[in-house]
Structure formats: structure tokens, C-alpha cells
Amino acid sequence: MSSSKTTHELEKRLDHLQSLIVDVEADIGNKLFLSKSDVVSQHQEEYASFEEKKSQLCSDIEVIRSLAEKRQLFKNDAESLQQQLDALTTSWPPLYESLGSAIADSPNALYDKEFDAFREPIAELRRKDNEARVALDNLKDQMANQSFMNRLLTQVQYTARNKAVSQMEKKISQLYVKCGKAIFETGVLTVPFEEGRLPEVVAEACSGCRELKVKADQLQEQVNAVRQHLEENAQALSEKGVASDNPDKRIKAINLEIDQEVQKQRDLCQACGHDFVARYIDPEGELLEEYSEGQEDIASRLQQIVSLKKDKVACSRKVQIISLSNQIDALAKKITSFRTTIADNEEKIASLQSRNRELEDKIAISTSEKEQLVIRRNELELADSQERLEG
């Protein structure tokens, strides 16, 4: 294994040992706080504040979860009740139709004023319906005595008349529903019904409407009550910081706050634990004094710290040995390199010195040649000077 890889593994080991030491120190600190030791008395209030904050945050989570569960139940109830209430709407038209028809058949001063708006329209539709039925019966009688071909032609008329009668029945039915609904909702029938003064057929029709209204009112009250619960529930959730009907998001945020409080409390425990350990154990893992306060769990943890610190010192020593060995090897390589360079330089110097000697020999030869040339030039210049004087 290469030294760099070994060093990396040793450094990982050192980090792990330091992490274990920190964990044990935090555990010792926590035990000191739980036992309310005088050693940490000045920090006891701070430790308690973290506990209180964590407890409150955990309580908030439970409250939010409970409210969220209730909210879902309220929603389910509201949906179920609303479906039941909506289902009743299909029961109203036939009851209103029966009531409207009964009122039209039984004129009475008790509701004469309320019926007045429907009196003529109903009478007119009934008249047209009766005429259409008479005409239909006549066509039916006519077909009974006709030839095959004539009967076919009359059948076309009969079908058209029959369709008109069906449409007329539908219009009358719709008008009965409108009439029954309008008069029932005025409340004019309530007192006479309760006092037994309504015509029997109207009372019977009114009874069905009243029974359905009681059911509808009861369901509506239940729906309103559930909606009120939902509003109160939403307000309670809002007070806990839950918005947009998303409790999970708020719970996640609270858990992050709890983690922060846990870390703060752990840091406090570790700092106090570290100071406490320093009283009994030096950085090399040697005991400074015996722990004799009687808490076996703390004594056991101190022995664990001793072992971990000694392991850490031994591991750190190995890292230093490898580091020093690497530095020594590096310096040895530098020295070898320097010596090689010196040898190369000396060889170069010897070569240059030999070259210099050759150059000095050449300088001597060249200097001698130069001196001969100077003498020759001087002789020529002297001869030239004498010729000019003689001439």
C-alpha cells in the first residue's frame, strides 16, 4: 500500500476516533445534566430550555397530526352529508307536483291569495290538455272504422296528437311543481296543516313535503355544524403555523427545528463534557487524577476516553512518522539530485577549462602573427615615408 493511501486511511481513522471522543464527551455532559451535577449547574437552565423547546415542538407535531386527522374526518362527514342532501333534491319535484295538483283541485281561502298567480295558467293548460285528449280519442275511434290506407294516414295524425298530449302533460307537471314549491315555501300551509284545517288531499301532499323538509333541514344543520368544525379546525391549524391545508410541510419544518434544538443541546453537552474530561485526562490520554464521584457510567466513559485518546495519539504518531519518512525520502532525492548536478557541472567545467586552454594557445599564436604583421606594416610605412622625402 502506498504511503499516501496509508496516510489517507490513518487520517480517516483519526477523524473517526475524534468523532467517537466527541460523542462520549457529549454523553458524559448529558449524564452530568441529568444528574444535576454541580459541575454543570451554571448551564442547567440553558439545558432545560432546550428540553422544554423540544417537548413543545413535539407536542405541536402531535396536535397538528390530531387536527389533520380530525379535519379529514370532518371533510368526509361534510361530503357524505352533502351527498345525502343533494340526493334529496330529486325527491322534491314529485312531492311539489302532488301538492300543486292538490291545491289546484281543492280551492280554499287558506291559500287562495298565494295560488292566484297559478290559477289561470293551470286552468288554461288543463283546458288545452282536455281538448287534446278529446281529439286523440276521436282519432282513435275514427281509426277503428277506417280502411287500411285511411287508417295509416290517420295514424300519422294520431302520433302527432299523442306527442302533443305528452308535451302538454310535461308542461302541466312543471307548472304543478312550480306552484307547489312556491306556495309551500311561503309557509302559508304550516299553521292550517298543524291545526288540521287543510283539505285532506292537500294535507296529504303537504305532509310529504313537510317530512322531506324536516330531513333536509336536519341534514343542512349537520352540514353547517361540520363546516363550523372545519372552520374551527382550520383556525387551530393556522395557529400552529399550518397553511394551505398542508400539515406535512409544517411538520417537516418543526422536525428541522427539533433537530436544531437537539444539536444545540448536544453542543452544550459536548462542551461541558469536554471541560469535565480535561480535569481528569490530558490530551495524550494519560490520567491526571482518579475520578471518584461514584457514578459508574461516567467512570466507564472516562476509561473509554483514555483508550480513544491513546489510540488517537498512536494513530497520529503513525501519520507523523509517515510524513517525516516522506520528507526524509524527498530530501534524500534532492541531495542525490544536487550531487548529480554538481557532477555534471564539474564535468562541464573540466570541458570548459580544456576549451579555454585551447583558446589561450590560439590567442598566443594569433598574437604572434599579429605582431609580425605589425612589424611588416611598420617597415612598409617607413619605406613609404622615406621615398616621399627623397622625392
XYZ file of C-alpha atoms in Angstrom:
391
model
C 0.000 0.000 0.000
C 1.352 3.423 -0.940
C 2.208 5.885 1.814
C -0.420 8.337 0.542
C -3.113 5.660 0.747
C -1.906 4.603 4.182
C -1.944 8.212 5.342
C -5.472 8.667 3.978
C -6.687 5.596 5.889
C -4.944 6.788 9.061
C -6.487 10.259 8.716
C -9.911 8.662 8.311
C -9.171 6.665 11.440
C -8.174 9.870 13.260
C -11.426 11.571 12.221
C -13.401 8.544 13.390
C -11.598 8.456 16.751
C -12.188 12.204 17.221
C -15.854 11.736 16.369
C -16.111 8.944 18.967
C -14.390 11.144 21.555
C -16.875 13.964 20.842
C -19.782 11.513 21.158
C -18.521 10.213 24.507
C -17.903 13.761 25.767
C -21.469 14.705 24.751
C -22.784 11.616 26.544
C -20.804 12.474 29.689
C -22.147 16.039 29.536
C -25.709 14.782 29.162
C -25.297 12.458 32.165
C -23.970 15.365 34.210
C -27.034 17.443 33.310
C -29.444 14.606 34.029
C -27.842 14.014 37.416
C -27.940 17.792 38.047
C -24.252 17.782 38.895
C -22.787 20.935 40.386
C -20.200 20.825 37.608
C -22.825 21.997 35.074
C -25.094 23.955 37.417
C -24.418 27.246 35.635
C -25.664 25.728 32.361
C -28.573 23.745 33.818
C -31.157 26.389 32.926
C -29.941 26.520 29.319
C -30.093 22.719 29.085
C -33.638 22.749 30.495
C -34.689 25.382 27.947
C -33.646 23.076 25.116
C -35.628 20.223 26.682
C -38.669 22.440 27.055
C -38.417 23.697 23.470
C -38.084 20.139 22.103
C -41.045 18.981 24.200
C -43.169 21.888 22.970
C -42.249 21.232 19.338
C -43.028 17.506 19.682
C -46.345 18.433 21.296
C -47.078 20.758 18.355
C -46.486 17.884 15.931
C -48.914 15.647 17.843
C -51.521 18.427 17.930
C -51.123 19.087 14.196
C -51.422 15.387 13.376
C -54.517 15.082 15.546
C -56.082 18.173 13.971
C -55.211 16.917 10.486
C -56.866 13.554 11.195
C -59.971 15.285 12.549
C -60.006 17.610 9.529
C -60.078 14.643 7.184
C -62.919 13.090 9.189
C -64.837 16.382 9.079
C -64.280 16.585 5.323
C -65.537 13.023 4.871
C -68.607 13.784 7.013
C -69.288 17.019 5.140
C -69.011 15.264 1.789
C -71.256 12.391 2.886
C -73.896 14.730 4.352
C -73.811 16.973 1.287
C -74.285 13.950 -0.962
C -77.309 12.936 1.117
C -78.652 16.481 0.964
C -78.119 16.624 -2.797
C -79.844 13.263 -3.162
C -82.972 14.712 -1.529
C -83.275 17.296 -4.299
C -84.517 14.561 -6.663
C -87.344 13.818 -4.198
C -88.754 17.353 -4.221
C -90.262 17.611 -7.761
C -92.804 14.728 -7.402
C -93.828 15.994 -3.948
C -94.209 19.571 -5.192
C -96.137 18.287 -8.207
C -98.581 16.380 -5.959
C -99.031 19.452 -3.770
C -99.540 21.803 -6.729
C -102.085 19.436 -8.275
C -103.934 19.006 -4.950
C -104.111 22.777 -4.398
C -105.396 23.294 -7.946
C -108.072 20.626 -7.348
C -109.042 21.987 -3.918
C -109.511 25.790 -3.954
C -109.523 27.220 -0.443
C -109.369 30.664 1.111
C -106.445 29.482 3.265
C -104.092 29.686 0.299
C -106.240 31.409 -2.313
C -104.066 34.512 -2.468
C -100.841 32.501 -2.964
C -102.493 30.303 -5.604
C -103.851 33.258 -7.549
C -100.728 33.617 -9.745
C -101.090 29.996 -10.913
C -104.858 29.760 -11.195
C -105.313 30.893 -14.811
C -102.141 29.256 -16.242
C -103.121 25.880 -14.739
C -106.743 26.225 -15.887
C -105.598 27.133 -19.407
C -103.196 24.196 -19.643
C -105.837 21.825 -18.274
C -108.328 23.058 -20.877
C -105.822 22.568 -23.684
C -104.861 19.163 -22.309
C -108.532 18.100 -22.180
C -109.122 19.297 -25.764
C -106.017 17.421 -26.940
C -107.181 14.232 -25.234
C -110.688 14.512 -26.688
C -109.200 14.997 -30.152
C -106.922 11.999 -29.566
C -109.855 9.812 -28.511
C -111.786 10.911 -31.594
C -108.903 9.916 -33.860
C -108.715 6.589 -32.098
C -112.442 5.969 -32.664
C -112.099 7.124 -36.266
C -109.317 4.635 -36.984
C -111.469 1.777 -35.727
C -113.852 2.156 -38.712
C -111.383 3.138 -41.450
C -109.878 1.173 -44.284
C -106.237 0.145 -44.055
C -104.905 3.022 -46.178
C -107.023 5.684 -44.466
C -106.054 4.272 -41.090
C -102.399 4.740 -41.982
C -102.967 8.422 -42.706
C -104.964 8.882 -39.518
C -102.225 7.076 -37.567
C -99.774 9.829 -38.544
C -102.190 12.426 -37.108
C -102.721 10.286 -34.018
C -98.970 10.047 -33.379
C -98.572 13.820 -33.672
C -101.562 14.416 -31.358
C -100.250 11.886 -28.854
C -96.855 13.662 -28.809
C -98.635 16.981 -28.213
C -100.542 15.426 -25.290
C -97.254 14.177 -23.775
C -95.730 17.624 -24.098
C -98.828 19.167 -22.535
C -98.600 16.728 -19.610
C -94.978 17.711 -19.130
C -95.892 21.431 -19.085
C -98.702 20.847 -16.590
C -96.372 18.758 -14.412
C -93.740 21.518 -14.441
C -96.365 24.119 -13.553
C -97.670 21.945 -10.675
C -94.072 21.666 -9.358
C -93.606 25.435 -9.615
C -96.945 26.084 -7.923
C -96.434 23.554 -5.110
C -92.881 24.776 -4.419
C -93.848 28.462 -4.384
C -96.832 28.021 -2.065
C -95.069 25.552 0.272
C -92.062 27.838 0.683
C -94.273 30.789 1.691
C -95.169 28.861 4.858
C -98.858 29.668 4.437
C -99.792 25.978 4.770
C -97.917 25.377 8.038
C -100.437 26.568 10.629
C -103.547 25.214 8.834
C -101.756 21.843 8.438
C -100.829 21.676 12.107
C -104.385 22.662 13.071
C -105.922 20.146 10.646
C -107.774 22.766 8.578
C -106.372 21.867 5.150
C -108.413 19.847 2.632
C -107.495 16.155 3.042
C -105.830 15.799 -0.356
C -103.780 18.984 0.212
C -102.885 17.908 3.750
C -101.663 14.544 2.478
C -99.489 16.167 -0.206
C -98.258 18.797 2.267
C -97.310 16.057 4.745
C -94.842 14.527 2.264
C -93.251 17.924 1.661
C -93.004 18.622 5.388
C -91.368 15.258 6.108
C -88.795 15.838 3.369
C -88.159 19.374 4.604
C -87.513 18.066 8.120
C -84.946 15.615 6.701
C -83.372 18.302 4.527
C -83.239 20.811 7.420
C -81.672 18.216 9.709
C -79.058 17.340 7.097
C -78.375 21.033 6.439
C -77.910 21.640 10.162
C -75.454 18.752 10.281
C -73.636 20.093 7.217
C -73.450 23.554 8.803
C -72.181 22.063 12.072
C -69.458 20.093 10.273
C -68.467 23.182 8.273
C -68.228 25.109 11.546
C -65.975 22.375 12.902
C -63.857 22.656 9.755
C -63.511 26.416 10.223
C -62.519 25.963 13.870
C -60.124 23.189 12.845
C -58.559 25.407 10.152
C -58.135 28.202 12.709
C -56.453 25.807 15.163
C -54.107 24.558 12.430
C -53.360 28.140 11.391
C -52.380 28.949 14.971
C -49.871 26.085 14.704
C -48.430 27.547 11.520
C -50.213 25.209 9.086
C -51.176 26.988 5.860
C -52.822 25.846 2.608
C -54.105 22.654 4.206
C -50.608 21.138 4.157
C -49.772 19.794 7.645
C -46.902 17.602 6.393
C -44.944 20.659 5.263
C -45.321 22.275 8.689
C -44.416 19.028 10.484
C -41.274 18.780 8.355
C -40.346 22.348 9.309
C -40.932 21.598 13.011
C -38.764 18.478 12.776
C -35.991 20.677 11.411
C -36.429 22.989 14.406
C -36.261 19.968 16.721
C -33.051 18.833 15.017
C -31.595 22.295 15.575
C -32.520 22.227 19.266
C -31.095 18.704 19.590
C -27.845 19.878 18.010
C -27.652 22.953 20.254
C -28.246 20.811 23.318
C -25.678 18.264 22.132
C -23.133 21.026 21.549
C -23.732 22.257 25.080
C -23.357 18.728 26.494
C -20.197 18.124 24.469
C -18.609 21.419 25.572
C -19.367 20.697 29.232
C -18.290 17.083 28.824
C -15.037 18.177 27.193
C -14.228 20.529 30.075
C -15.081 17.815 32.577
C -12.866 15.242 30.817
C -9.968 17.731 30.685
C -9.908 17.713 34.502
C -9.111 14.001 34.574
C -7.386 13.162 31.267
C -4.686 15.014 29.346
C -4.640 15.261 25.507
C -2.287 12.246 25.341
C -4.787 10.029 27.140
C -2.952 9.974 30.478
C -4.930 10.193 33.745
C -4.390 13.456 35.613
C -6.396 12.304 38.602
C -8.738 9.480 39.532
C -12.478 10.035 39.181
C -14.092 9.200 42.486
C -17.559 10.723 42.472
C -19.329 7.385 42.368
C -21.098 7.445 39.005
C -20.013 4.200 37.386
C -21.376 5.123 33.965
C -19.258 8.305 33.914
C -16.210 6.405 35.197
C -16.694 3.889 32.386
C -16.961 6.684 29.841
C -13.744 8.273 31.149
C -11.922 4.985 30.661
C -13.292 4.891 27.130
C -11.903 8.395 26.534
C -8.491 7.253 27.802
C -8.474 4.385 25.319
C -9.698 6.539 22.429
C -7.162 9.305 23.077
C -4.294 6.837 23.288
C -5.437 5.267 20.042
C -5.627 8.732 18.549
C -2.085 9.585 19.759
C -0.743 6.307 18.345
C -2.546 6.897 15.058
C -1.345 10.495 14.906
C 2.205 9.309 15.613
C 1.992 6.898 12.666
C 0.813 9.721 10.435
C 3.755 11.866 11.605
C 6.212 9.002 11.070
C 4.937 8.511 7.520
C 5.061 12.262 6.949
C 8.610 12.521 8.268
C 9.665 9.474 6.255
C 8.215 11.053 3.146
C 10.058 14.304 3.905
C 13.312 12.409 4.527
C 12.890 10.485 1.282
C 12.150 13.712 -0.541
C 15.269 15.383 0.896
C 17.400 12.341 0.040
C 16.177 12.577 -3.533
C 17.013 16.293 -3.544
C 20.525 15.603 -2.226
C 21.075 12.932 -4.882
C 19.823 15.330 -7.497
C 22.090 18.093 -6.245
C 25.094 15.755 -6.286
C 24.272 14.652 -9.786
C 24.043 18.279 -10.833
C 27.412 19.029 -9.213
C 28.999 16.092 -11.026
C 27.508 17.282 -14.290
C 28.726 20.782 -13.607
C 32.228 19.583 -12.763
C 32.332 17.651 -15.998
C 31.184 20.729 -17.829
C 33.828 22.826 -16.014
C 36.622 20.386 -16.986
C 35.424 20.525 -20.556
C 35.308 24.313 -20.487
C 38.756 24.560 -18.911
C 40.187 22.348 -21.666
C 38.481 24.525 -24.213
C 39.856 27.602 -22.517
C 43.402 26.232 -22.761
C 42.913 25.592 -26.469
C 41.663 29.120 -26.864
C 44.671 30.520 -24.959
C 47.001 28.631 -27.341
C 45.168 30.104 -30.292
C 45.355 33.541 -28.685
C 49.155 33.166 -28.355
C 49.532 32.102 -31.991
C 47.254 34.860 -33.192
C 49.100 37.409 -31.054
C 52.454 36.313 -32.562
C 51.021 36.542 -36.074
C 49.594 39.941 -35.231
C 52.978 41.198 -34.011
C 54.686 40.002 -37.223
C 52.086 41.780 -39.288
C 52.524 44.984 -37.278
C 56.290 44.845 -37.815
C 55.801 44.286 -41.538
C 53.339 47.196 -41.732
C 55.723 49.483 -39.833
C 58.540 48.609 -42.254
C 56.352 49.447 -45.235
C 55.186 52.700 -43.739
C 58.790 53.705 -43.003
C 59.903 52.902 -46.562
C 56.991 54.871 -47.945
C 57.837 57.834 -45.763
C 61.496 57.875 -46.921
C 60.505 57.795 -50.618
C 58.338 60.860 -50.170
C 61.172 62.734 -48.503
C 63.647 61.876 -51.278
C 61.267 62.814 -53.997
